[in-house]
């Protein structure tokens, strides 16, 4: 594939509006994380290191966000036939704001993946409670086993998706692209780090979809002078660091550039 990539960086500085979650708040949230299971020891304390990924998540207010906890997987040969097994069950919770009351999202299952909605813009929490077979201890209720629970908390920043106004592409010696009213939420990752929106321009030749040129910048205006002359489809991705707005600028009708050399011969691929 013929590709070009240019990345234009800006200087970063931190303007974070939210401090990390305090240990005492994590302890408070884990203390609230309970399910109807007499074999789980009380109280639940914060242990950490259960959620996969970052301890601070930036999510959209418009749709559920995916969270994953760390599951233990193994193959059990006890019955003579290999069987895929797991050791952990998970319950997931959420809370809106700081030092607030937990809401149960899903009770105990072995599924480590969950989708959680945070439709209110601001700082929130996601909490996972874990029952792990590998940690079971004797002398629980009724002489059965009991389980010391594990608990983890992540900070969730819910914000609006990137937005744009009209986008246009005009042809000539080069192809000029303009995007109006590019906006990212002040709570988004890039805005919190002092960046403008990241804008990626994609120019794809009409005859050969493998001839593609990509430019990443923060400017809402760009002029593309292609290596190969011909008609190009133009696409734009606007990112706030986590969420993306995709725009088909030419909407299936390519724009022509007379600049550059003829495209090398080969099969014509119109798509």
XYZ file of C-alpha atoms in Angstrom, residues 29-204:
176
model
C -17.039 2.549 47.674
C -15.770 -1.007 48.129
C -17.470 -1.102 51.525
C -20.772 -0.448 49.724
C -20.123 -3.148 47.094
C -22.202 -6.036 48.434
C -24.278 -8.824 46.900
C -26.548 -11.448 48.433
C -23.875 -14.072 49.069
C -23.303 -15.237 52.684
C -20.005 -16.878 51.719
C -18.355 -13.549 50.863
C -16.453 -12.125 53.798
C -17.451 -8.673 55.105
C -16.507 -5.910 54.955
C -15.212 -5.583 51.403
C -11.919 -3.692 51.230
C -10.188 -2.057 48.300
C -7.545 -4.294 46.695
C -7.130 -2.769 43.209
C -5.642 -4.320 40.064
C -8.860 -5.937 38.830
C -10.047 -3.634 36.031
C -8.087 -3.928 32.793
C -6.605 -0.733 31.362
C -6.248 2.724 32.816
C -7.448 3.778 36.265
C -9.079 6.806 34.598
C -11.553 6.183 31.783
C -12.960 8.776 29.378
C -16.358 7.678 28.053
C -19.226 9.011 25.990
C -22.431 10.216 27.592
C -24.262 9.019 24.463
C -23.660 5.262 24.655
C -22.567 2.527 27.085
C -18.850 2.092 27.738
C -17.139 -1.310 27.837
C -15.264 -2.371 30.974
C -13.238 -5.546 31.442
C -12.044 -7.179 34.642
C -9.130 -9.579 34.940
C -10.324 -13.183 34.816
C -8.308 -16.317 35.663
C -8.495 -18.950 32.914
C -7.335 -22.549 33.046
C -8.019 -25.979 31.520
C -9.455 -28.582 33.923
C -8.518 -32.222 33.243
C -10.180 -33.702 36.359
C -12.947 -35.455 34.429
C -10.573 -36.937 31.869
C -11.815 -34.524 29.207
C -10.182 -31.080 28.977
C -12.629 -28.396 30.084
C -12.131 -24.639 29.924
C -12.719 -23.106 33.368
C -12.493 -19.781 35.181
C -12.069 -19.039 38.885
C -13.654 -15.620 39.290
C -17.192 -14.243 39.459
C -17.806 -10.507 39.126
C -20.436 -8.002 40.209
C -20.287 -4.504 38.735
C -21.474 -1.197 40.194
C -21.446 2.487 39.286
C -21.879 5.793 41.075
C -22.431 9.322 39.821
C -20.145 11.984 41.219
C -17.719 11.725 44.114
C -18.413 10.032 47.464
C -21.815 8.896 46.241
C -24.010 5.821 46.617
C -23.308 2.758 44.486
C -25.859 1.356 42.045
C -25.707 -2.323 41.085
C -25.184 -2.748 37.329
C -24.925 -6.559 37.168
C -24.821 -9.256 39.832
C -22.321 -12.093 40.167
C -21.471 -13.961 36.952
C -18.248 -15.369 35.490
C -18.406 -12.860 32.615
C -15.553 -10.380 33.004
C -16.959 -7.956 30.409
C -19.716 -5.449 31.056
C -21.176 -2.337 29.472
C -22.022 0.554 31.786
C -23.889 3.740 30.853
C -22.865 7.127 32.235
C -25.356 9.527 30.602
C -24.562 12.409 32.979
C -21.594 14.605 32.050
C -18.973 14.745 34.813
C -16.790 12.607 37.076
C -18.124 9.209 38.155
C -16.992 5.791 39.411
C -17.088 2.173 38.212
C -16.598 -0.577 40.806
C -16.077 -4.331 40.513
C -16.523 -6.908 43.299
C -14.791 -10.269 42.818
C -15.341 -13.735 44.266
C -12.319 -15.918 43.465
C -12.359 -19.717 43.900
C -8.581 -19.692 44.266
C -8.895 -17.639 47.477
C -11.473 -19.753 49.296
C -10.865 -20.434 52.986
C -12.286 -23.129 55.322
C -14.670 -22.606 58.232
C -17.190 -20.388 56.508
C -20.965 -20.257 57.217
C -22.359 -23.715 57.945
C -18.884 -25.205 57.780
C -18.601 -24.376 54.093
C -15.881 -22.303 52.448
C -15.865 -18.520 52.613
C -14.250 -16.088 50.219
C -12.304 -12.883 50.948
C -13.644 -10.473 48.294
C -11.525 -8.411 45.925
C -12.565 -4.919 44.835
C -11.351 -2.309 42.373
C -12.457 1.225 41.495
C -11.826 3.309 38.375
C -12.474 6.971 37.781
C -14.855 7.640 34.889
C -15.017 10.983 33.073
C -18.201 11.115 30.993
C -18.330 13.768 28.308
C -19.876 14.692 24.990
C -18.612 13.287 21.687
C -16.560 15.446 19.293
C -18.695 17.565 16.994
C -18.137 19.345 13.685
C -20.080 21.634 11.401
C -19.977 21.488 7.616
C -17.007 19.868 5.849
C -16.048 20.574 2.249
C -13.373 19.643 -0.301
C -12.557 21.672 -3.415
C -10.421 20.575 -6.357
C -7.661 22.283 -8.326
C -3.911 21.782 -8.491
C -4.348 20.377 -4.987
C -7.355 19.401 -2.901
C -8.363 21.893 -0.204
C -10.395 20.664 2.764
C -12.167 22.818 5.336
C -13.997 21.698 8.457
C -16.152 24.221 10.275
C -16.760 24.418 14.028
C -14.583 21.574 15.273
C -15.318 21.129 18.970
C -14.246 18.719 21.712
C -15.626 18.643 25.242
C -13.497 20.401 27.868
C -13.647 17.179 29.929
C -12.181 15.017 27.136
C -8.681 13.556 27.399
C -7.041 15.883 24.870
C -8.690 18.993 26.291
C -7.650 17.988 29.816
C -4.049 17.681 28.569
C -4.146 21.067 26.848
C -4.521 19.801 23.276
C -6.913 20.824 20.523
C -8.798 18.124 18.627
C -6.680 15.712 16.609
C -7.806 15.842 12.959
C -6.776 13.092 10.545
C -7.318 13.678 6.836
C -7.464 10.637 4.541
C -7.159 10.962 0.772
C -7.890 7.744 -1.133
